[in-house]
Short mmCIF file of C-alpha atoms and ligand atoms in Angstrom, two decimals:
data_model
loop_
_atom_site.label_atom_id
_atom_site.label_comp_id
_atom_site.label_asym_id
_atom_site.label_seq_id
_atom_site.Cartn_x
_atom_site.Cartn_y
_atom_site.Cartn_z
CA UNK A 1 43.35 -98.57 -22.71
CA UNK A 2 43.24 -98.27 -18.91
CA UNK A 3 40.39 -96.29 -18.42
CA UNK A 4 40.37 -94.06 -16.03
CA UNK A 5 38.57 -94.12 -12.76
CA UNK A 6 37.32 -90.82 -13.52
CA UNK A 7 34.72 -91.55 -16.17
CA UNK A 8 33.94 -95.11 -14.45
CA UNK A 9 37.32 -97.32 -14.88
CA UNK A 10 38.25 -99.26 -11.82
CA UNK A 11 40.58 -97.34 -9.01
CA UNK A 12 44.41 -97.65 -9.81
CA UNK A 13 45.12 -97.38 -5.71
CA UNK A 14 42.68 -99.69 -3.90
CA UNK A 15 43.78 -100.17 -0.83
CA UNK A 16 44.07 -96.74 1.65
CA UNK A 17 47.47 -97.84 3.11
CA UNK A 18 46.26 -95.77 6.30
CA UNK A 19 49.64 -96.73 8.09
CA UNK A 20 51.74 -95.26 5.42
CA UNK A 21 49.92 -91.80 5.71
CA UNK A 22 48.94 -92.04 9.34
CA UNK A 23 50.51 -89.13 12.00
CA UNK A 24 51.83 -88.18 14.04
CA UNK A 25 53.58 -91.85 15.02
CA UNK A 26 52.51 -92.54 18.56
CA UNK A 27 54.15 -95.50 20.82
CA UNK A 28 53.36 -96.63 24.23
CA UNK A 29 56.01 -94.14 25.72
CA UNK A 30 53.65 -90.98 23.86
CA UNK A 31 50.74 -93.09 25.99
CA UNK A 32 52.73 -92.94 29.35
CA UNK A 33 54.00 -89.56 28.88
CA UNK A 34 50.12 -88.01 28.56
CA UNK A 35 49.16 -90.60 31.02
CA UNK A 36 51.37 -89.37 33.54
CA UNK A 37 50.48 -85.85 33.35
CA UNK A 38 46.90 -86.66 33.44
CA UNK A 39 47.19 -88.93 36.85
CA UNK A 40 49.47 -86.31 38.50
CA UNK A 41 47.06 -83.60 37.81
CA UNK A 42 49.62 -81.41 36.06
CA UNK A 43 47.68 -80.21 33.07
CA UNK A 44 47.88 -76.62 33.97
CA UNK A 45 51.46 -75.91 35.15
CA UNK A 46 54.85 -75.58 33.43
CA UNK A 47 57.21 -78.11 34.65
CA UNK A 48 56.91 -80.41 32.12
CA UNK A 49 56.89 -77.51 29.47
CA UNK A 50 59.95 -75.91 30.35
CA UNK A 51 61.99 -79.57 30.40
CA UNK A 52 60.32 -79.18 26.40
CA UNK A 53 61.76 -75.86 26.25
CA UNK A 54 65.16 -76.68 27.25
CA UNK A 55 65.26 -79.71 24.87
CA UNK A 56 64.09 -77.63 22.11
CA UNK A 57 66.35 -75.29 22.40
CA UNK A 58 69.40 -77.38 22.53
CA UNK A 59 68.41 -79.17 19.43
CA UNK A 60 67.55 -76.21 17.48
CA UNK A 61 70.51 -73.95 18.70
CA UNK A 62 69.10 -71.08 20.48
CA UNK A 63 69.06 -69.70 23.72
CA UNK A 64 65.56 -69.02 24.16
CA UNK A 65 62.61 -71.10 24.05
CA UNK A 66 59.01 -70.26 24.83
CA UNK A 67 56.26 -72.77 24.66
CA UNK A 68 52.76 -71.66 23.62
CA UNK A 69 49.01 -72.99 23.36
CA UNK A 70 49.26 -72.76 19.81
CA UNK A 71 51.42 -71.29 16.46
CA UNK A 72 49.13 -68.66 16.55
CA UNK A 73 49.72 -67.07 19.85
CA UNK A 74 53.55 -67.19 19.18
CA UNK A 75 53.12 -65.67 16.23
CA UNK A 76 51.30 -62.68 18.15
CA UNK A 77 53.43 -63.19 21.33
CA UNK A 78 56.42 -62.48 18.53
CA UNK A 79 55.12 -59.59 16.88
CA UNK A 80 54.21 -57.60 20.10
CA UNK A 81 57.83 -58.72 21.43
CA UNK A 82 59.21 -56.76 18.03
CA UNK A 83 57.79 -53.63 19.11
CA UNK A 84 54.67 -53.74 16.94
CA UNK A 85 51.79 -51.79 17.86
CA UNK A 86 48.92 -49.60 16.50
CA UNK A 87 49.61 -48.30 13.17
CA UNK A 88 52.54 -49.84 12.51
CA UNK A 89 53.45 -51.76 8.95
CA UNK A 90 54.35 -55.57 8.83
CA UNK A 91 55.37 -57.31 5.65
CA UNK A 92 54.55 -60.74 4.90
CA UNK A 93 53.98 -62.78 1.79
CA UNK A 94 50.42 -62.89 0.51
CA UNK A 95 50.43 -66.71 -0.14
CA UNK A 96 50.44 -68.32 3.25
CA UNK A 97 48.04 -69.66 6.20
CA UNK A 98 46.26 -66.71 7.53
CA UNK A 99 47.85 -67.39 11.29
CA UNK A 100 51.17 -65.58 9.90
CA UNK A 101 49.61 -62.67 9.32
CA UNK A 102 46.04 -62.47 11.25
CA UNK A 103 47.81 -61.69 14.31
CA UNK A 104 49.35 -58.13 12.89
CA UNK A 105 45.58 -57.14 13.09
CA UNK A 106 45.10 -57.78 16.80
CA UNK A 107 47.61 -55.44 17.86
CA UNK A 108 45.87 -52.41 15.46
CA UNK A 109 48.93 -53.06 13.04
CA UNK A 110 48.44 -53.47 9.41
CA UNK A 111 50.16 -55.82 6.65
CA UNK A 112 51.64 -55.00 3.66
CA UNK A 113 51.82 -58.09 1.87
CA UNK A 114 54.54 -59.05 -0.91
CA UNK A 115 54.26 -61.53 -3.48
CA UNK A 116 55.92 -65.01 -3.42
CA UNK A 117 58.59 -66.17 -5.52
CA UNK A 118 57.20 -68.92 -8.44
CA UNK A 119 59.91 -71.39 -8.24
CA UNK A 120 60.13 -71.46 -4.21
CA UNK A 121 56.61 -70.75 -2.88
CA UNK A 122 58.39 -68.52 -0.30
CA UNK A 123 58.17 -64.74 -0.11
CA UNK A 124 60.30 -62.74 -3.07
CA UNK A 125 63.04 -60.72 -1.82
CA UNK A 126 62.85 -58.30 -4.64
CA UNK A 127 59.47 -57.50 -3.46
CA UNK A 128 60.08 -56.14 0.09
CA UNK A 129 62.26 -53.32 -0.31
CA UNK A 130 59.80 -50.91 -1.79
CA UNK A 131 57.39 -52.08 0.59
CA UNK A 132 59.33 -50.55 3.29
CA UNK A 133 57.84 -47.56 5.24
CA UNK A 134 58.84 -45.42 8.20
CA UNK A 135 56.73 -47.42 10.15
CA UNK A 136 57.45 -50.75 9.27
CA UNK A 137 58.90 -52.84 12.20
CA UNK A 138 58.67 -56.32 10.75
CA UNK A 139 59.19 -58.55 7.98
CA UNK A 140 57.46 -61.98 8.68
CA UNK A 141 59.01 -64.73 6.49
CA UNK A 142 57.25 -68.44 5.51
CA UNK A 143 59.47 -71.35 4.87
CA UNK A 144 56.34 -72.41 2.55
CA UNK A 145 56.25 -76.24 3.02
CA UNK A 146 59.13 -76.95 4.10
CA UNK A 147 61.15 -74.85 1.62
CA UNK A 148 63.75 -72.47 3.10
CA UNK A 149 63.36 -68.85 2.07
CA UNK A 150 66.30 -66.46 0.55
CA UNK A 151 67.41 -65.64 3.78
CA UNK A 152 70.63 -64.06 3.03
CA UNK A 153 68.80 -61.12 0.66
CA UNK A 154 66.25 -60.70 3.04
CA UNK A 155 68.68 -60.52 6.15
CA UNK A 156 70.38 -58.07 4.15
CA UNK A 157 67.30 -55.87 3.33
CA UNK A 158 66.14 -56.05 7.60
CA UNK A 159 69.61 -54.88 8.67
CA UNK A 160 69.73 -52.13 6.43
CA UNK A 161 66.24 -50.54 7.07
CA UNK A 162 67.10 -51.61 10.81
CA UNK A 163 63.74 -54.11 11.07
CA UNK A 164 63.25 -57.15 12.66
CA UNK A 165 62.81 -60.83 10.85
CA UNK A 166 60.64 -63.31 12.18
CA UNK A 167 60.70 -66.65 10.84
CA UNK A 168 56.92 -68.11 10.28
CA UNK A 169 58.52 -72.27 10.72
CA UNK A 170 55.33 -73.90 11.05
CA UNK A 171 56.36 -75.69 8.09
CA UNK A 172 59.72 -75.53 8.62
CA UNK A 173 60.61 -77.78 11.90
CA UNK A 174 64.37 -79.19 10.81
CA UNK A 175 64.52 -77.45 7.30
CA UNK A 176 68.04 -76.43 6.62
CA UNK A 177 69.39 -73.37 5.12
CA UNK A 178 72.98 -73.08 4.00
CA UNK A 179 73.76 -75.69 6.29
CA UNK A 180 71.61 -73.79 9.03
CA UNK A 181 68.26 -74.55 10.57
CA UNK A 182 64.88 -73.25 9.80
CA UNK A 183 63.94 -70.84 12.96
CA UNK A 184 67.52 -69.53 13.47
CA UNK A 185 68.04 -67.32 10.71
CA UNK A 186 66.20 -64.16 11.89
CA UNK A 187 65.48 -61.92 14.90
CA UNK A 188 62.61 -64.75 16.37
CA UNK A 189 60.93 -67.33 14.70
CA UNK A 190 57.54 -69.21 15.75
CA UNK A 191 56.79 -72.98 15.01
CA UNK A 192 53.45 -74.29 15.10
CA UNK A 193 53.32 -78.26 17.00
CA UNK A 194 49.78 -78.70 16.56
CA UNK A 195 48.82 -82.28 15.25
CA UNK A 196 48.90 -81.92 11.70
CA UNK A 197 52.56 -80.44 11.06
CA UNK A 198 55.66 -82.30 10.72
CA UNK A 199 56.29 -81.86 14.23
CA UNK A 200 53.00 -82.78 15.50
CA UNK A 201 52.06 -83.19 19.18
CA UNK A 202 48.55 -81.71 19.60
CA UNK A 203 47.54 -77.85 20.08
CA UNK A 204 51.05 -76.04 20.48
CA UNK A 205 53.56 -73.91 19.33
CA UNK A 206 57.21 -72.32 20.19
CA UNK A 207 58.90 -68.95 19.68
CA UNK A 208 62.57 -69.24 20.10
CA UNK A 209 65.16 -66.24 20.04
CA UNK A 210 68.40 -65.23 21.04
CA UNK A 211 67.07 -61.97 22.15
CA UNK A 212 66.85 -61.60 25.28
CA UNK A 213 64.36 -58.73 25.05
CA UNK A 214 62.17 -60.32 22.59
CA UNK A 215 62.24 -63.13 24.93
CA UNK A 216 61.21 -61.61 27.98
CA UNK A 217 58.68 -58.86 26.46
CA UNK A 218 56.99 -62.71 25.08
CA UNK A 219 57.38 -63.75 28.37
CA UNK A 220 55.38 -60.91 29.47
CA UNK A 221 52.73 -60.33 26.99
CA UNK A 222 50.98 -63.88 27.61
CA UNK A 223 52.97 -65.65 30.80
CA UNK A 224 51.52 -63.80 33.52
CA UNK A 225 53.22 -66.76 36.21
CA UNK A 226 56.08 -66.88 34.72
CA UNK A 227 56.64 -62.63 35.37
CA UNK A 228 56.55 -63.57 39.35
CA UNK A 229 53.11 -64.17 40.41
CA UNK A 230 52.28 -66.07 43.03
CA UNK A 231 49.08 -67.98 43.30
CA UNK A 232 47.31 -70.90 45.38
CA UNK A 233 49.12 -72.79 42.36
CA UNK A 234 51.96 -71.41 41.01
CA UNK A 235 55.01 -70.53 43.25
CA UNK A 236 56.70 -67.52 42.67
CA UNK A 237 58.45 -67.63 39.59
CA UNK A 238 59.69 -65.52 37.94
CA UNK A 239 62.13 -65.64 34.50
CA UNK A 240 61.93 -61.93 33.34
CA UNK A 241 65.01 -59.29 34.44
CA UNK A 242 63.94 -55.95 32.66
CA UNK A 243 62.88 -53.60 35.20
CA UNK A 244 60.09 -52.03 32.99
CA UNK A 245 58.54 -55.76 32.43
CA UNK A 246 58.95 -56.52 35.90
CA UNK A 247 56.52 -53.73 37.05
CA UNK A 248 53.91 -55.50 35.52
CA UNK A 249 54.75 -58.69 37.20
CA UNK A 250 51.71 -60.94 37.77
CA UNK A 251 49.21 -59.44 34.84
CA UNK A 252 49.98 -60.49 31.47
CA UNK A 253 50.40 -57.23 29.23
CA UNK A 254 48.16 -58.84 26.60
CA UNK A 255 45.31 -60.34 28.56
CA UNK A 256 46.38 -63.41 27.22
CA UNK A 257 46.99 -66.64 28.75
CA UNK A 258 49.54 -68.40 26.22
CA UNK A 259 50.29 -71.35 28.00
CA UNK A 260 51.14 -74.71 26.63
CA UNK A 261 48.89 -77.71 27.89
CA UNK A 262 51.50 -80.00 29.41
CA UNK A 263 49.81 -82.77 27.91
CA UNK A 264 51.16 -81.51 24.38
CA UNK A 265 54.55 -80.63 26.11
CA UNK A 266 55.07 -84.13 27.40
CA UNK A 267 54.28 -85.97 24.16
CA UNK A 268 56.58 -83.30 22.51
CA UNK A 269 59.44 -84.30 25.15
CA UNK A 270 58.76 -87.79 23.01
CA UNK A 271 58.63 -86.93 19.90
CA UNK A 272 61.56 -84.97 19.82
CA UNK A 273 63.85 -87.96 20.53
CA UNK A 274 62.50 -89.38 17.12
CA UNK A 275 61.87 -86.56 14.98
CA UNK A 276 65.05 -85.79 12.98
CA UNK A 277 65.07 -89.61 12.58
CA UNK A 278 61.06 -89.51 11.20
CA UNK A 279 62.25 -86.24 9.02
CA UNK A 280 64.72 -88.68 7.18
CA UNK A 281 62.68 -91.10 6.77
CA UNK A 282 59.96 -88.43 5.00
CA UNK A 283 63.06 -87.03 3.14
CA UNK A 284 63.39 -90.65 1.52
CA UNK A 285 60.03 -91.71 0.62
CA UNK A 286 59.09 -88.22 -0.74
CA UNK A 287 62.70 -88.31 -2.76
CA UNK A 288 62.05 -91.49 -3.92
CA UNK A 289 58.26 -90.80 -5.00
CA UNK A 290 59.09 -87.94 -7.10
CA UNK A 291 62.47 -89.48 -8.92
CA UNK A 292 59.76 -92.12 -10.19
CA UNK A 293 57.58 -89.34 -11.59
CA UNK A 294 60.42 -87.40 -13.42
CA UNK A 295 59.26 -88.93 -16.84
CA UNK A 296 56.51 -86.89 -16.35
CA UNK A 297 56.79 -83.46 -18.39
CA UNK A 298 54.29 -81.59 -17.23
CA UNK A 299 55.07 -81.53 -13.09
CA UNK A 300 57.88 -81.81 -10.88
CA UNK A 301 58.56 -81.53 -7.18
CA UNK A 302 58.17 -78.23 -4.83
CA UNK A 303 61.77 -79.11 -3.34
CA UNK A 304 64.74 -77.24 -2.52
CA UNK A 305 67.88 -78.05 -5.04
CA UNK A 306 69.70 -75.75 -3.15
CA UNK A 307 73.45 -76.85 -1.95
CA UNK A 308 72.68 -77.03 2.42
CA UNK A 309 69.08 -76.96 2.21
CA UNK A 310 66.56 -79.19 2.93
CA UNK A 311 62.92 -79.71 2.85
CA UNK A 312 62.86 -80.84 7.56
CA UNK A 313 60.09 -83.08 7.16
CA UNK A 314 57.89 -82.37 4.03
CA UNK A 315 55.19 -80.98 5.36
CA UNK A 316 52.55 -80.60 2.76
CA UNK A 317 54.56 -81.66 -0.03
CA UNK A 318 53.91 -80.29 -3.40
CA UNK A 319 53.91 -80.35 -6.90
CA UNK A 320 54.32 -77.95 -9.86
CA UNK A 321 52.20 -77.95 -12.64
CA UNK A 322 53.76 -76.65 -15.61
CA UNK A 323 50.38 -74.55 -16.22
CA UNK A 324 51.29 -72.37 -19.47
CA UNK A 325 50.32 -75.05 -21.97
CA UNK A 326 46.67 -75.69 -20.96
CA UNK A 327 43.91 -73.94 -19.97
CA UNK A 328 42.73 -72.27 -17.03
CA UNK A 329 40.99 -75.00 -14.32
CA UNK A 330 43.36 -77.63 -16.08
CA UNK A 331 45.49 -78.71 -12.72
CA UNK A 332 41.88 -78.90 -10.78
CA UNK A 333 40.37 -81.91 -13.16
CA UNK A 334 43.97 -83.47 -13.13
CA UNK A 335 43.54 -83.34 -8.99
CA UNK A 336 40.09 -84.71 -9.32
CA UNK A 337 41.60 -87.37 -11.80
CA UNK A 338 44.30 -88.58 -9.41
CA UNK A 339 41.70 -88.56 -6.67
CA UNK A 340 39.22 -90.87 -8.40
CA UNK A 341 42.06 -92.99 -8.77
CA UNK A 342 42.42 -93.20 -4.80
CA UNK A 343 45.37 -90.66 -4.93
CA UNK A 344 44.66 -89.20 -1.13
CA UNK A 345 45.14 -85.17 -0.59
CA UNK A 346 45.67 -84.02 -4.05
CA UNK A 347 44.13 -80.91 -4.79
CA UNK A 348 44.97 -77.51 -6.37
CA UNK A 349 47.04 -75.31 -3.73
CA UNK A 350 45.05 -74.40 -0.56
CA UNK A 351 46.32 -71.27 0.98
CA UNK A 352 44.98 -68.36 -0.64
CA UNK A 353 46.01 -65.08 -1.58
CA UNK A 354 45.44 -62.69 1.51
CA UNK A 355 46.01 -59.23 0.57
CA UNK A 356 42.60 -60.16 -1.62
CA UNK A 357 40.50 -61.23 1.56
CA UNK A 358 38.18 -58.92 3.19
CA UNK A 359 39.51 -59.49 6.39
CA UNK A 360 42.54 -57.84 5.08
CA UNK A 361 40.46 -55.02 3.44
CA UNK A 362 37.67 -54.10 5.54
CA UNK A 363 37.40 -55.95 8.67
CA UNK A 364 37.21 -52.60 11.51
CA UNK A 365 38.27 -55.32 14.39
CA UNK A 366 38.55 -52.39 17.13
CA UNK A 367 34.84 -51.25 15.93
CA UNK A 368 35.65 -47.66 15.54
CA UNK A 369 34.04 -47.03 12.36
CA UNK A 370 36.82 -47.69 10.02
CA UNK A 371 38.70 -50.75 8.95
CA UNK A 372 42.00 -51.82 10.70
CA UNK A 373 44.10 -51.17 7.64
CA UNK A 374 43.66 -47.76 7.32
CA UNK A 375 42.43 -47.29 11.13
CA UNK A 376 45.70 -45.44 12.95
CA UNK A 377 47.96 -46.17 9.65
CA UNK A 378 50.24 -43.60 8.32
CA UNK A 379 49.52 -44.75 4.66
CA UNK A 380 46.84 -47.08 2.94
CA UNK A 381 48.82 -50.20 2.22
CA UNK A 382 45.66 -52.39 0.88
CA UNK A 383 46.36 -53.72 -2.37
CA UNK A 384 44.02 -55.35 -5.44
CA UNK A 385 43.99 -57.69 -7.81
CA UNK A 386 47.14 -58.23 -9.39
CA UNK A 387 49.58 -56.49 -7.15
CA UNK A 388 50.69 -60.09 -5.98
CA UNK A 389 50.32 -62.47 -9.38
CA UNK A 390 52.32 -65.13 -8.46
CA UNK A 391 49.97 -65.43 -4.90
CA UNK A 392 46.85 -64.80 -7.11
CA UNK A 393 47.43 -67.61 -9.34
CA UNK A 394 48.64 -70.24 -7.22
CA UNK A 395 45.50 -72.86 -7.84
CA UNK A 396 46.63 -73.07 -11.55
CA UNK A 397 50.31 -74.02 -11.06
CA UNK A 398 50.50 -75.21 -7.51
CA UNK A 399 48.90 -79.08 -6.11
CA UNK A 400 49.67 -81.40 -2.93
CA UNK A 401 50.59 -84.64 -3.31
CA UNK A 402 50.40 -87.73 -0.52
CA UNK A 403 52.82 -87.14 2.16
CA UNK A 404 54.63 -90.12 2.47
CA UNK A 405 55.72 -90.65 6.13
CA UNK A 406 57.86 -94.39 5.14
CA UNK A 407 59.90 -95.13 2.52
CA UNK A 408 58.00 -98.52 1.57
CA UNK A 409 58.76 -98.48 -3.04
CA UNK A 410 56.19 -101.09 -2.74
CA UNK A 411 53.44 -99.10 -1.45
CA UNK A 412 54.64 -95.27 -3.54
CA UNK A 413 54.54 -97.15 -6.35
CA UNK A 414 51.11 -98.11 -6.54
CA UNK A 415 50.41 -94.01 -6.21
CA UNK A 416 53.00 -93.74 -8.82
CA UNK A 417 51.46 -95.91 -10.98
CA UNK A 418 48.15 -93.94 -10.86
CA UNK A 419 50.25 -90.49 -11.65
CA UNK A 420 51.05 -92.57 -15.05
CA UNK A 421 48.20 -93.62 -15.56
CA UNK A 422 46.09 -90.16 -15.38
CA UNK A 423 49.08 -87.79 -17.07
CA UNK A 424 49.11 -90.69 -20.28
CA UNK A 425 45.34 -89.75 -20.64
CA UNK A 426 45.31 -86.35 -20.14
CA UNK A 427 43.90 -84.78 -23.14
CA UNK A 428 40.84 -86.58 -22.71
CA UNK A 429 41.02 -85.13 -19.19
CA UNK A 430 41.40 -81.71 -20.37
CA UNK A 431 38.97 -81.99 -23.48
C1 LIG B 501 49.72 -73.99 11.17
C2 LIG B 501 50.30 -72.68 10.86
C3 LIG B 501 50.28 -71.62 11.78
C4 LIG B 501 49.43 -71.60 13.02
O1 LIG B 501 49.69 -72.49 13.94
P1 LIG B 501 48.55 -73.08 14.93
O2 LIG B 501 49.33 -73.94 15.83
O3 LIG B 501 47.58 -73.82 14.07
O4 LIG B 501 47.92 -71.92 15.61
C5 LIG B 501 50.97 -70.46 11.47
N1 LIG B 501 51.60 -70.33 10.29
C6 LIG B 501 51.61 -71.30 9.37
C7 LIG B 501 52.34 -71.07 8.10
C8 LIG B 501 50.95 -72.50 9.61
O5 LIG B 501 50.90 -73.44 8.67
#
């Protein structure tokens, strides 16, 4: 038999086929773009930024765009735009990167966090209703890897408790839902641009609305030029109308300075021309590398079946592991298999559970003597283990797999191959 790489057989996937995996895709006009910005000294303004905005917002199909320094910020910028403030309840799902629901914290807020659904990775609308509080303002939704949630139940469950939805699309950037894209399907949604997502073009991130409130209180929170100050380097200018904003005009209402680098906007100006053509071409190769894999009992694809949705652009594509049959720690030593066989980025899911970290729990951020969960809350939201059981157990049934970024069969196949070869010799895996 083919022994496996694992206890000293020879790697099924030799080469590292770096191009296949490499991103974000970057051509001479990327090179020109940052070079330009960099030999006109115009790192620091907002010219180039708000050409991104514009574009962004046309192809998403929104009226507002806001461009920020990272996901994180316009997560924040969002949340304070919603109304939150101290003592107020947020909901968000428990299984996601800690940037959708860190920021809650910073404005003295507290999260309540609801499970996921199993079969979508995305947060379960039957778990939100009872979660709902007199002072919850928002429900923060994750298209989990690309995977649109059930935004029609949880639409439903906002407008009848009168809360806002905002749309967490860092993994999301040209998902479709129903026909409709990722990031226009609530109240305000936030994507993250840094380098490693699907829509990758360094440290950056967007908030885009229809609200023109939401919009502007953004604008205000973290934009302190863009309220009407006027510096040694900014002209005047001002993009805010509400008169209680505008007597702040100058000072950002945060302290924050939110700001996209233009370097990142002017490669994004770039890569948006080729992105929903780069998102089909991920759509393919990851299509094609799981329909080789469907002989394979034991796992199948974390992918939307869903008549008018799609997975945008795959980011961090994964697997199921049908977990029930084996033993606890099984899906790890698979991972570990696949990765002796030169299988790159496999590994047991990586986002944790939050509503189990400390930082949830007992982290007093303001230093007041008492943590920020409980600190100006009207009731003790904190939750332990097993309140969220699908989130808790998510290293036992969830792994990545490579993300393809071109549909080369040659080259999937070799990574295919090496998925035969460890699932035919699993028992001895699992022994
Ligand atoms: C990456 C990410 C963010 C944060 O974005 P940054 O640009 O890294 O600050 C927020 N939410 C999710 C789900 C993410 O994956």
């Amino acid at each position: 038999m083919n022994k496996l790489a694992l206890f000293g057989g020879s790697k099924f996937v030799t080469d590292k086929h770096e191009a296949m995996f490499h991103w974000p895709i970057v051509t001479e006009e990327d090179d020109a773009a940052v070079l330009d910005v960099l030999h006109k000294g115009l790192m620091s303004g907002t010219e180039i930024t708000k050409k991104f905005e514009d574009k962004m917002a046309t192809w998403l199909g929104v009226k507002y765009a806001l461009g920020y320094c990272n996901g994180t910020s316009g997560i924040l910028g969002a949340l304070w735009a919603c109304g939150v403030g101290a003592g107020d309840e947020v909901i968000c799902p428990s299984m996601t990167y800690w940037a959708s629901a860190s920021p809650v914290q910073t404005l003295g807020a507290v999260v309540n966090f609801a499970d996921i659904e199993k079969d979508t990775l995305c947060i379960d609308p039957d778990d939100i209703e009872h979660r709902i509080g007199n002072r919850t303002k928002v429900i923060i939704v994750v298209h989990y890897a690309g995977q649109p949630c059930n935004m029609d139940k949880i639409n439903a469950i906002a407008k009848k408790h009168n809360i806002f939805v905002l749309e967490d699309a860092s993994h999301a950037q040209g998902s479709l839902y129903h026909g409709k894209k990722c990031g226009t399907l609530g109240d305000v949604s936030v994507m993250s641009l840094m380098t490693a997502k699907s829509f990758a073009i360094g440290e950056a991130g967007m908030l885009f609305t229809d609200n023109k409130q939401i919009f502007e209180k953004a604008m205000s929170y973290g934009f302190y030029e863009r309220t009407g100050a006027v510096s040694e380097f900014f002209k005047s200018d001002n993009q805010i109308s509400d008169p209680e904003l505008l007597k702040y005009a100058g000072v950002p209402l945060g302290g924050f300075k939110h700001r996209m680098h233009q370097m990142s906007s002017a490669v994004g100006l770039i890569q948006l021309k080729y992105f929903d053509e780069r998102s089909a071409e991920n759509d393919k190769a990851m299509k094609y590398f799981w329909s080789q894999l469907e002989d394979i009992p034991q796992i199948k694809p974390h992918m939307t079946t869903e008549e008018g949705c799609t997975m945008g652009g795959w980011y961090y594509p994964l697997g199921y592991f049908d977990s029930k049959s084996y033993q606890e720690g099984a899906l790890k030593k698979i991972c570990k298999a696949l990765t002796a066989e030169g299988v790159p980025s496999c590994s047991p899911a990586k986002n944790k559970a939050l509503h189990l970290h400390p930082a949830f729990n007992e982290l007093d951020l303001f230093r007041v003597g008492k943590p920020t969960a409980i600190c100006w809350a009207e009731r003790d939201v904190r939750q332990g283990k097993g309140a969220c059981p699908n989130s808790e157990d998510v290293q036992n049934y969830v792994f990545s797999v490579p993300w393809f970024k071109h549909c080369e069969a040659q080259v999937i196949d070799e990574y295919v191959g090496a998925f035969h070869k460890v699932f035919a010799q699993l028992d001895d895996i699992l022994k």
